mmCIF file of C-alpha atoms in Angstrom:
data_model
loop_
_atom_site.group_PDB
_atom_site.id
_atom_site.type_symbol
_atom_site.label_atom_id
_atom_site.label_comp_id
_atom_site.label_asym_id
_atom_site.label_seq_id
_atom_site.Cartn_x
_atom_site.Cartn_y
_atom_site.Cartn_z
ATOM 1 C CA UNK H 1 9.945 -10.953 59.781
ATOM 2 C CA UNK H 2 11.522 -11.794 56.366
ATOM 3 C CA UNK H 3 15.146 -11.189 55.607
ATOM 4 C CA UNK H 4 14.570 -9.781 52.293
ATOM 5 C CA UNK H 5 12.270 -7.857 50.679
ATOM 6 C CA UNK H 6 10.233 -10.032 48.334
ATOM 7 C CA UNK H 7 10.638 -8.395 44.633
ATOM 8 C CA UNK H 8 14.285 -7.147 44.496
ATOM 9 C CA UNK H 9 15.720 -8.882 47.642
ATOM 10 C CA UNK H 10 16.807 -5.904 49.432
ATOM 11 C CA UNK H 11 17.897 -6.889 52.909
ATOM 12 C CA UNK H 12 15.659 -5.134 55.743
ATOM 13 C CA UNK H 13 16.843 -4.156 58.957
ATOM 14 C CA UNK H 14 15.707 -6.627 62.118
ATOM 15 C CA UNK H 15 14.505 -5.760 64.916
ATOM 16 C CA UNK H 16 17.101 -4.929 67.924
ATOM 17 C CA UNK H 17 19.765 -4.896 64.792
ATOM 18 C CA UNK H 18 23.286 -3.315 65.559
ATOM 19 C CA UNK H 19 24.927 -1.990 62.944
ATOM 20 C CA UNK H 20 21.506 -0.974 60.993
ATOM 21 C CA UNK H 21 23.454 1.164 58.569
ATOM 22 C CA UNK H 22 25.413 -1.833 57.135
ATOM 23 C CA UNK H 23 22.209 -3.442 56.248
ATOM 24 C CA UNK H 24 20.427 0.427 55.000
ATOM 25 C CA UNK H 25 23.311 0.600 52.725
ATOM 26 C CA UNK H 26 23.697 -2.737 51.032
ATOM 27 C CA UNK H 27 19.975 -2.101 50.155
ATOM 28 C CA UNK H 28 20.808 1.646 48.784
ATOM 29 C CA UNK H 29 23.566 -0.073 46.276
ATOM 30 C CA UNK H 30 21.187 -2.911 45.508
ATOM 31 C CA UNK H 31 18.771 0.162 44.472
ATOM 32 C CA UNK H 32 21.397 2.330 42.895
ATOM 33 C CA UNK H 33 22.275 -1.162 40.870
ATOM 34 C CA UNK H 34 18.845 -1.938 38.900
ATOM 35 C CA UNK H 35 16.586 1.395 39.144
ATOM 36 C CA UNK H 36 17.124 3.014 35.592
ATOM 37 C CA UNK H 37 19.205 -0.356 34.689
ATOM 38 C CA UNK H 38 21.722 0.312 31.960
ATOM 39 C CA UNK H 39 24.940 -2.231 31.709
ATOM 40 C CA UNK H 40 27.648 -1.308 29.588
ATOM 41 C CA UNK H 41 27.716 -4.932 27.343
ATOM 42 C CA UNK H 42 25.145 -7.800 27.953
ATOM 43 C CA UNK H 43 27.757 -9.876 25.522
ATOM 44 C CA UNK H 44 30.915 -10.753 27.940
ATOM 45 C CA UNK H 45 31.624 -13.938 29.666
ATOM 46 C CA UNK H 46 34.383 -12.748 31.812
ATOM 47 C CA UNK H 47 34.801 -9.444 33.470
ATOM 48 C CA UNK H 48 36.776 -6.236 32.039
ATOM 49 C CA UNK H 49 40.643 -6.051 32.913
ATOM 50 C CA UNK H 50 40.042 -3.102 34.438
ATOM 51 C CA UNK H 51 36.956 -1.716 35.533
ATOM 52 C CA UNK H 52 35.544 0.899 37.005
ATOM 53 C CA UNK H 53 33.377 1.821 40.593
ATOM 54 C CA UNK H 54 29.785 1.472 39.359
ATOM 55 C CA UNK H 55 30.101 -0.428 36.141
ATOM 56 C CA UNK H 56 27.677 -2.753 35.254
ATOM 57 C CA UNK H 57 27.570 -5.844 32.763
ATOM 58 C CA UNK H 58 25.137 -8.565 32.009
ATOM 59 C CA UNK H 59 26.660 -11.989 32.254
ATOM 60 C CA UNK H 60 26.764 -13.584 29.016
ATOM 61 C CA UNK H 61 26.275 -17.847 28.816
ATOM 62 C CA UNK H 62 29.268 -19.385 30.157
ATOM 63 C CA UNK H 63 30.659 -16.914 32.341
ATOM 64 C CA UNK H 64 34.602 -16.955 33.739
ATOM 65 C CA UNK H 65 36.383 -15.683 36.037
ATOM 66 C CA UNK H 66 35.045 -13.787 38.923
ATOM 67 C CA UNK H 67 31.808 -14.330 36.731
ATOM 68 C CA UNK H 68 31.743 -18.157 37.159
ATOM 69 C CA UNK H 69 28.453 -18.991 37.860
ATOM 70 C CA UNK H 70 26.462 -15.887 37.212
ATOM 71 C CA UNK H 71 24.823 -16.423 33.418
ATOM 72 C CA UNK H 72 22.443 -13.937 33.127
ATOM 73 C CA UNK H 73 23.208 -12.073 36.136
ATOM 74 C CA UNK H 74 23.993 -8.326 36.465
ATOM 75 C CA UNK H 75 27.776 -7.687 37.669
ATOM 76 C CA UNK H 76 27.978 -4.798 39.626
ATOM 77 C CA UNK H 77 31.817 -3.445 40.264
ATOM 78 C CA UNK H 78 32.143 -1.660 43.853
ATOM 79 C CA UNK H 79 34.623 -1.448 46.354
ATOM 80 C CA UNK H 80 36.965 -3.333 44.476
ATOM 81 C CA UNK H 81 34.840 -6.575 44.006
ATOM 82 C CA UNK H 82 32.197 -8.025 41.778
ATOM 83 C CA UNK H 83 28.783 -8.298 43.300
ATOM 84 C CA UNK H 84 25.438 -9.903 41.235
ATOM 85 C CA UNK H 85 22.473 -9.391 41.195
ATOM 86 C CA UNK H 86 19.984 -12.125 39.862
ATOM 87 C CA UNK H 87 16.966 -10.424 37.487
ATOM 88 C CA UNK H 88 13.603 -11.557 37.715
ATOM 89 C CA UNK H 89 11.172 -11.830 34.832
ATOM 90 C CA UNK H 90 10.370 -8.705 33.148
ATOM 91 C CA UNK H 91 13.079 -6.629 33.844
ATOM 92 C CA UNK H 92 14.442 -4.879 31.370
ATOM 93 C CA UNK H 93 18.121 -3.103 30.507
ATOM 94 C CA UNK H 94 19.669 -0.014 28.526
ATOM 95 C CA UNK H 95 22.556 -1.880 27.108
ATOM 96 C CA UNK H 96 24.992 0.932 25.647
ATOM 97 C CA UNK H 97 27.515 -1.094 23.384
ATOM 98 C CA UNK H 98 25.932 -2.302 21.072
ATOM 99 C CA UNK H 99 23.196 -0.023 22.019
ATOM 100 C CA UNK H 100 20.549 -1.903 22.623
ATOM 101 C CA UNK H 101 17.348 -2.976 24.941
ATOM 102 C CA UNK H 102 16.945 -6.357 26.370
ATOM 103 C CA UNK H 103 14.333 -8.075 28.689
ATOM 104 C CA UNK H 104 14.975 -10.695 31.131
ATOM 105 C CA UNK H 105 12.176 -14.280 30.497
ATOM 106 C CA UNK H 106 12.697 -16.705 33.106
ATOM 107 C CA UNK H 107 13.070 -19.364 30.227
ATOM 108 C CA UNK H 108 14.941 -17.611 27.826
ATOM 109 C CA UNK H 109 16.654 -15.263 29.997
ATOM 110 C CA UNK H 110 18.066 -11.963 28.624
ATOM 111 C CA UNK H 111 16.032 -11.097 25.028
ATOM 112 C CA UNK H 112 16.956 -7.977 22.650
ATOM 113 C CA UNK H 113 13.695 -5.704 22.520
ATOM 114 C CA UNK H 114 13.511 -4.322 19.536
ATOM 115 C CA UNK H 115 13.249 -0.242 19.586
ATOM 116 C CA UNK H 116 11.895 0.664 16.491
ATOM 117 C CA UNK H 117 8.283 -0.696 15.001
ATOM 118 C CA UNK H 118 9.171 -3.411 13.103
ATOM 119 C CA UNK H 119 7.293 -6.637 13.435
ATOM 120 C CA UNK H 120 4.469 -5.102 15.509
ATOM 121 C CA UNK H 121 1.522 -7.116 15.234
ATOM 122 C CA UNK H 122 -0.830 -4.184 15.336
ATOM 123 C CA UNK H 123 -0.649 -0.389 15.562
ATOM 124 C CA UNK H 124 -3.294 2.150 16.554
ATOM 125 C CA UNK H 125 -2.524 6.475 16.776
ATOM 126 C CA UNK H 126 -5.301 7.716 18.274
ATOM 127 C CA UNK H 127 -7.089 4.725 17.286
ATOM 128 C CA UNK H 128 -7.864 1.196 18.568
ATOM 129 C CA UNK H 129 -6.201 -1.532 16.059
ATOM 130 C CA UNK H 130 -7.805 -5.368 15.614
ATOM 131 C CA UNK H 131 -6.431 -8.239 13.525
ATOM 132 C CA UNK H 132 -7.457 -7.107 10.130
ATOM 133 C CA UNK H 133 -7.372 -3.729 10.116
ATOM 134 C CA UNK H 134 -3.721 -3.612 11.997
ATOM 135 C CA UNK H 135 -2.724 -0.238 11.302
ATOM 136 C CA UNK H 136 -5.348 2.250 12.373
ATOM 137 C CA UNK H 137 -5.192 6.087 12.108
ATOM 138 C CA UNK H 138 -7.651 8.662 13.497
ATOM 139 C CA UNK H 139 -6.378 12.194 12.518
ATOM 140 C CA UNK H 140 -7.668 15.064 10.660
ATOM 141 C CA UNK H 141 -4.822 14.499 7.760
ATOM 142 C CA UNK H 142 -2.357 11.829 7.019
ATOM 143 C CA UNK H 143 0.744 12.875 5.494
ATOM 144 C CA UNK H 144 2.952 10.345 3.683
ATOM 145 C CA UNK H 145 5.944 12.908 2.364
ATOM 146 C CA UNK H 146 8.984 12.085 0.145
ATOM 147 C CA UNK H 147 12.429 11.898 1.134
ATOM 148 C CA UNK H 148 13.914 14.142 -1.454
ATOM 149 C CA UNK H 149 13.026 12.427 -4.173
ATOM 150 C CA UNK H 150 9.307 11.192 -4.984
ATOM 151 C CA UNK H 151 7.303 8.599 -3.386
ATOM 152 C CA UNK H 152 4.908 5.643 -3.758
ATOM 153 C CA UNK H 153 2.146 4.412 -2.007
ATOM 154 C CA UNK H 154 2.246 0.404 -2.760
ATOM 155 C CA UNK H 155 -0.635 -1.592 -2.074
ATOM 156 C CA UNK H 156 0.087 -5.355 -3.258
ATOM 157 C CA UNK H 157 -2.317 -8.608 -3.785
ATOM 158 C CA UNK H 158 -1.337 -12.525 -3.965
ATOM 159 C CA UNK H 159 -2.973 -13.525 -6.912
ATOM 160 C CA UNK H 160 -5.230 -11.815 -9.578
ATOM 161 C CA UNK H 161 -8.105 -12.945 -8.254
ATOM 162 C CA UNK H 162 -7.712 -11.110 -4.589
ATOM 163 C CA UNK H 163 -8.308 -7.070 -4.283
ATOM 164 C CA UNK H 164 -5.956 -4.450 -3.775
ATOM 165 C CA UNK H 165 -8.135 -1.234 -3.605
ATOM 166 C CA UNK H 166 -8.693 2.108 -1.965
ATOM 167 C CA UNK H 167 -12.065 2.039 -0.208
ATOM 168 C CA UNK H 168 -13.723 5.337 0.812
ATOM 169 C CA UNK H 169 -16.760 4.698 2.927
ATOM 170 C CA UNK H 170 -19.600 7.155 4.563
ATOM 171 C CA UNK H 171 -20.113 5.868 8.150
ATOM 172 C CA UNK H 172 -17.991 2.966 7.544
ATOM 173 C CA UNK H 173 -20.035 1.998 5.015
ATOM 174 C CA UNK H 174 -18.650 1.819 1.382
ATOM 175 C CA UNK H 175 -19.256 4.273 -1.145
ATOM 176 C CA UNK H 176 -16.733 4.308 -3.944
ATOM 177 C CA UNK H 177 -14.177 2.200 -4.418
ATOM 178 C CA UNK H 178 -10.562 2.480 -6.870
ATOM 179 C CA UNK H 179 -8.679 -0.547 -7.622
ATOM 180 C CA UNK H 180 -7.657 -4.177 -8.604
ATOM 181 C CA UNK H 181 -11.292 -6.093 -7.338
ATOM 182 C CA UNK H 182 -10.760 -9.361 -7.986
ATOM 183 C CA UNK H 183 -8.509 -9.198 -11.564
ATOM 184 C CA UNK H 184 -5.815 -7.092 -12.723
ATOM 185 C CA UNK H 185 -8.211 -4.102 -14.695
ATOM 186 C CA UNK H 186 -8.309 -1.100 -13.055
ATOM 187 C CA UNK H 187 -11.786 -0.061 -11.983
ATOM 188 C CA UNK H 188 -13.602 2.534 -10.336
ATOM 189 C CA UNK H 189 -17.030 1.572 -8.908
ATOM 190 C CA UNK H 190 -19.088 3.697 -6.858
ATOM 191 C CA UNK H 191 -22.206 2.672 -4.647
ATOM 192 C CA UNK H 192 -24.810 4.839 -2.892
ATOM 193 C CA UNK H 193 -26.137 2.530 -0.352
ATOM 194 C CA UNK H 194 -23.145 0.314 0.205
ATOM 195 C CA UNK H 195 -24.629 -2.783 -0.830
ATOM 196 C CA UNK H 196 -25.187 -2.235 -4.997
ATOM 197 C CA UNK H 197 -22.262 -1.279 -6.687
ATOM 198 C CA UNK H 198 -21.961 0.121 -10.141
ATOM 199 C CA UNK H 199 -18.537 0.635 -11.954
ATOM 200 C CA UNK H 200 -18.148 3.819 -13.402
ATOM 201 C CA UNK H 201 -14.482 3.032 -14.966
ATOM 202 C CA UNK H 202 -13.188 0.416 -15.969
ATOM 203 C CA UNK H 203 -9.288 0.381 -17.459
ATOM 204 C CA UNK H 204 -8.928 -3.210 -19.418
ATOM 205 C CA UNK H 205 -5.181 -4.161 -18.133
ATOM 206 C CA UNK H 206 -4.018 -5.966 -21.791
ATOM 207 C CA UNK H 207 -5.368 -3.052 -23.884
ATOM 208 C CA UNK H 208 -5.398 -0.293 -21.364
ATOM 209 C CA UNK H 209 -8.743 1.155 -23.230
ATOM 210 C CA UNK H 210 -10.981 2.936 -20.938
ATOM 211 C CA UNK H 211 -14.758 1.646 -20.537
ATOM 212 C CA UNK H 212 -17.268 3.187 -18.605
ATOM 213 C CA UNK H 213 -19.657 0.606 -18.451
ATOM 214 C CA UNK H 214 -22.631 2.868 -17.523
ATOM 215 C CA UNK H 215 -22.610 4.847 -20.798
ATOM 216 C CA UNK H 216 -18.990 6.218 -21.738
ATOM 217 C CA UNK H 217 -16.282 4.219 -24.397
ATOM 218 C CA UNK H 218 -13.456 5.866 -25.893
ATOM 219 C CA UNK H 219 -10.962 4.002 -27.900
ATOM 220 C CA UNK H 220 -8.310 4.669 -30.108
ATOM 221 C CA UNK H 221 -8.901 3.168 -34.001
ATOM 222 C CA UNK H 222 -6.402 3.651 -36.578
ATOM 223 C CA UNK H 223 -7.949 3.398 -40.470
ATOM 224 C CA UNK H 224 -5.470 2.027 -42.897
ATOM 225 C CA UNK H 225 -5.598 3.317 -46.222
ATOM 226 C CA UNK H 226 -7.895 1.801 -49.063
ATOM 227 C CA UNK H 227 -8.739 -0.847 -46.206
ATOM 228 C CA UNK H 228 -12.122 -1.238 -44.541
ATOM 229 C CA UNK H 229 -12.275 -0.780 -40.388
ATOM 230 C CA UNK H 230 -14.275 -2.689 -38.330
ATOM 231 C CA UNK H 231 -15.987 -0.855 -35.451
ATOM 232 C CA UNK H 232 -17.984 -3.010 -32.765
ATOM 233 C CA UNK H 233 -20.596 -0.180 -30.629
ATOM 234 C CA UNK H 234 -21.154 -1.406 -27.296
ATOM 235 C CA UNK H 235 -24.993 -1.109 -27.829
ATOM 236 C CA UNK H 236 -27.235 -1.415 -30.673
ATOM 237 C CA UNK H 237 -28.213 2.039 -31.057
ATOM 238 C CA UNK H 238 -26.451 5.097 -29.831
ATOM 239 C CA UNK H 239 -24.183 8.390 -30.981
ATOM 240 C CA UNK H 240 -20.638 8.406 -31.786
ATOM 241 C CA UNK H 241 -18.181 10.863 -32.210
ATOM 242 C CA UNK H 242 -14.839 10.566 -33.940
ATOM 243 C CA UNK H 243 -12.334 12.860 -34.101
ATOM 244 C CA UNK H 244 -9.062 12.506 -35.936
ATOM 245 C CA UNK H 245 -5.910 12.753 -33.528
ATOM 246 C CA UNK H 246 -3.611 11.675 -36.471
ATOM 247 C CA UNK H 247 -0.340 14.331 -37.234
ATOM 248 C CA UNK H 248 -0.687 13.553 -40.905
ATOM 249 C CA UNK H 249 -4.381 14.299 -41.686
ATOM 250 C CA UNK H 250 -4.358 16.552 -44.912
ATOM 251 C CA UNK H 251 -6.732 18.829 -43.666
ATOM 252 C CA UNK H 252 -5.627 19.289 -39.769
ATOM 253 C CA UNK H 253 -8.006 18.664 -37.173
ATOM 254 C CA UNK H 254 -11.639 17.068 -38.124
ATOM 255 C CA UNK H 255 -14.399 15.397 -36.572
ATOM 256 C CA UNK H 256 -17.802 13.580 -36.710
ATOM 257 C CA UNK H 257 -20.939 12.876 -34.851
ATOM 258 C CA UNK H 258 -23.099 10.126 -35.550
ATOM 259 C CA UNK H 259 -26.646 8.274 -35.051
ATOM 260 C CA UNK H 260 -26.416 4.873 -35.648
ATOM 261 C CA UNK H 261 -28.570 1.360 -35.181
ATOM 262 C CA UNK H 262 -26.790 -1.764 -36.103
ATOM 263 C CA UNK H 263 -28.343 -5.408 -35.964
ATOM 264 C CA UNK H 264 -31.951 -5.999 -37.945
ATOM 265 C CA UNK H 265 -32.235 -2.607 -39.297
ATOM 266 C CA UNK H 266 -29.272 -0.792 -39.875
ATOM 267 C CA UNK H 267 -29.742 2.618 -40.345
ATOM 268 C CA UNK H 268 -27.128 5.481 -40.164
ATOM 269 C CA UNK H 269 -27.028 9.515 -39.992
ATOM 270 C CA UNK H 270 -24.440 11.709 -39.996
ATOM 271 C CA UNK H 271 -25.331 14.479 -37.806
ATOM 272 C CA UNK H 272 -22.241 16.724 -38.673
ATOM 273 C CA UNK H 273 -18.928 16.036 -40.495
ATOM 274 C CA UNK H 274 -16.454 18.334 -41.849
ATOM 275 C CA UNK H 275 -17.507 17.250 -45.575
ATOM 276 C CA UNK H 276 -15.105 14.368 -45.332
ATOM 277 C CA UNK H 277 -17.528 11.881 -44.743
ATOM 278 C CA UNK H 278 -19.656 9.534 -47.386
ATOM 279 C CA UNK H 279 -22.537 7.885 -45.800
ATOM 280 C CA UNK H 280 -22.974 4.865 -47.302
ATOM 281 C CA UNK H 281 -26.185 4.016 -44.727
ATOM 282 C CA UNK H 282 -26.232 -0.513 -44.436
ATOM 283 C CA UNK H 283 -24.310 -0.751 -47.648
ATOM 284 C CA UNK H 284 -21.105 -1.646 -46.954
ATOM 285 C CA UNK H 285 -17.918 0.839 -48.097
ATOM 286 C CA UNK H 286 -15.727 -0.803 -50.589
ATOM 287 C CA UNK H 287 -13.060 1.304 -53.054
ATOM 288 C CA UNK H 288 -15.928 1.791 -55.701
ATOM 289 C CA UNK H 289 -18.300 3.536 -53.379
ATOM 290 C CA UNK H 290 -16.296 5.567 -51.619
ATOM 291 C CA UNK H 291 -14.921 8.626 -53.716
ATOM 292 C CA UNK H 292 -11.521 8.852 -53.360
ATOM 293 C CA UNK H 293 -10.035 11.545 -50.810
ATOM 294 C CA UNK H 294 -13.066 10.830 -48.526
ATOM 295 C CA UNK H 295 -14.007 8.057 -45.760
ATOM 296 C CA UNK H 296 -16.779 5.776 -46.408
ATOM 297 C CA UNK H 297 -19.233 5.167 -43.483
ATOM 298 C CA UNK H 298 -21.937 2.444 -42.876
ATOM 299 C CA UNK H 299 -23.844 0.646 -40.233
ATOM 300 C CA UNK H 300 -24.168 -3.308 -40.540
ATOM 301 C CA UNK H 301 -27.131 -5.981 -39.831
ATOM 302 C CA UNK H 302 -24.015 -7.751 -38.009
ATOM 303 C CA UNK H 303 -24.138 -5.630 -35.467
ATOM 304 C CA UNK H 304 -21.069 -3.566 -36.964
ATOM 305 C CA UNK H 305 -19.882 -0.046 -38.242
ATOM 306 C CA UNK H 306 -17.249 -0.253 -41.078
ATOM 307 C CA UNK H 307 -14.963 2.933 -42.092
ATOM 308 C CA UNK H 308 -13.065 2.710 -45.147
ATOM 309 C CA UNK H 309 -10.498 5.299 -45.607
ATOM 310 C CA UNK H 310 -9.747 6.601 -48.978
ATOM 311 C CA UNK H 311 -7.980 9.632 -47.979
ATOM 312 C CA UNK H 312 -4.838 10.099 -51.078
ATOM 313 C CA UNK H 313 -1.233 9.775 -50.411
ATOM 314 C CA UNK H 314 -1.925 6.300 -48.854
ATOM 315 C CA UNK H 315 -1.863 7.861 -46.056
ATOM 316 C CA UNK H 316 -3.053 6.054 -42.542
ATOM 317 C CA UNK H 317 -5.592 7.865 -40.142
ATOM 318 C CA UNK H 318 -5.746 7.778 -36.448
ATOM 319 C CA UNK H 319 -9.187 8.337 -34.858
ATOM 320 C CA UNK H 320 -10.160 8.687 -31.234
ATOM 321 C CA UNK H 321 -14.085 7.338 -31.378
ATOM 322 C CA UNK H 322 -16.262 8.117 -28.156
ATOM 323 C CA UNK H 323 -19.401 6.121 -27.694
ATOM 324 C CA UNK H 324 -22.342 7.740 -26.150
ATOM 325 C CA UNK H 325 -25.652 6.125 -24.594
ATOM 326 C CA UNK H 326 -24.311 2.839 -24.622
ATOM 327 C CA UNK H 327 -22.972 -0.212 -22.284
ATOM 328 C CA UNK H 328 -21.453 -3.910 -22.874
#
């Protein structure tokens, strides 16, 4: 029969052993030592000047004293004495000053566990993590609050060719998607089967103007006065609507829709105006043709609209223009 009990070394009683309570209670203090292990300082090489029945210390490299020749060890203080105790891999200790949790490695001995979240290689609530998708959340709701103030929600790429995006899938399978995908315009793109994808928005990052490639334009022009504007549709035939968003425009608020085709045969109707409008059809606008106090319309062969503003007071117009039934 062994000595010692084979994980924490407790000494066991022998057969025909007198005295069996001096063996019972060396193994009750070896017990009372490491269950629920917490040492006051895992950072001392030499013992307190005056310590106390019970206390308990990790032995730090290098140890002095009555610690000579314990590194690593746990000093236990009873009865007047030191005592140790020698760890064995995967133990681990409540250290209270600094407060802190370590775990013995039989290389490396005595290692600070870190107790908060930081560097963990992957995280799963009520969820199973892998090595790409490292965070995973299954809940009804995920709430990312503010901490008296506001709060953002960063999501950050290498280079402008990678993706940072929002993907919201059916099924795991994608079905819209908001973003950076592979540049630096901001794009919305939906997809109904996962596998096509069409973008509805697009957001062009050096202009900021707002395409929908599907159909949907809207730009902001701004039509000098006496000077000629040149307005590219996305598609050769189409309706557009302008509508003056300019502070200074004599008579308020005023708008126009408009049928065009632009390329081989130009051709141009005004399908309602506020009577501020000249339609000019393919001839081009020039200060001649267009009266003055009135803007001069016309669709081009080129593949152009021109606007020629020759409102009085030299005065400068701002125009929001919406293109409909067209794409780039």
């Amino acid at each position: 029969m062994p000595d010692t009990s084979h994980a924490l070394s407790l000494p066991l009683i022998q057969p025909s052993q007198a005295q069996k309570h001096v063996t019972h209670n060396e193994a009750l203090r070896i017990l009372d030592a490491v269950v629920q292990l917490v040492v006051i300082a895992a950072d001392q090489s030499g013992p307190p000047t005056a310590p106390q029945s019970g206390d308990r210390y990790i032995v730090a490299p290098s140890g002095v004293g009555a610690w000579l020749g314990h590194d690593g060890d746990i000093a236990v203080y009873a009865d007047a004495a030191w005592s140790f105790i020698t760890p064995l891999p995967g133990w681990t200790a409540q250290v209270l000053a600094p407060q802190s949790a370590v775990l013995f490695d039989a290389v490396l001995g005595w290692q600070t566990v870190s107790t908060t979240l930081e560097n963990t290689p992957e995280l799963g609530i009520n969820a199973t993590a892998d090595p790409t998708n490292r965070l995973s959340v299954s809940a009804p709701a995920t709430l990312l609050n503010h901490e008296g103030a506001g709060h953002q929600l960063k999501i950050n790429k290498a280079t402008a060719s990678d993706t940072s995006s929002l993907l919201y899938q059916t099924n795991f399978s994608g079905r819209a998607e908001m973003g950076l995908a592979g540049n630096d315009d901001f794009a919305v793109k939906v997809s109904d089967d996962g596998t096509t994808w069409r973008t509805a928005l697009n957001v062009d990052a050096p202009t900021a103007r707002v395409i929908a490639p599907e159909g949907l334009e809207s730009i902001r022009i701004t039509a000098t006065h006496s000077a000629t504007t040149v307005l590219t549709p996305p598609s050769p035939a189409g309706f557009a609507m302008l509508s003056s968003v300019s502070s200074n425009f004599p008579q308020a608020n005023a708008s126009m829709i408009l049928c065009y085709d632009v390329g081989a045969s130009p051709q141009l109707i005004v399908i309602w105006n506020g009577g501020a409008v000249t339609n000019l059809g393919a001839t081009a606008p020039t200060d001649t043709n267009v009266p003055d106090g009135l803007i001069g319309i016309a669709a081009q062969n080129n593949g152009t609209l021109l606007l020629r503003n020759e409102y009085p007071n030299s005065l400068a117009l701002d125009y929001c223009i919406t293109w409909i039934n067209g794409w780039r």
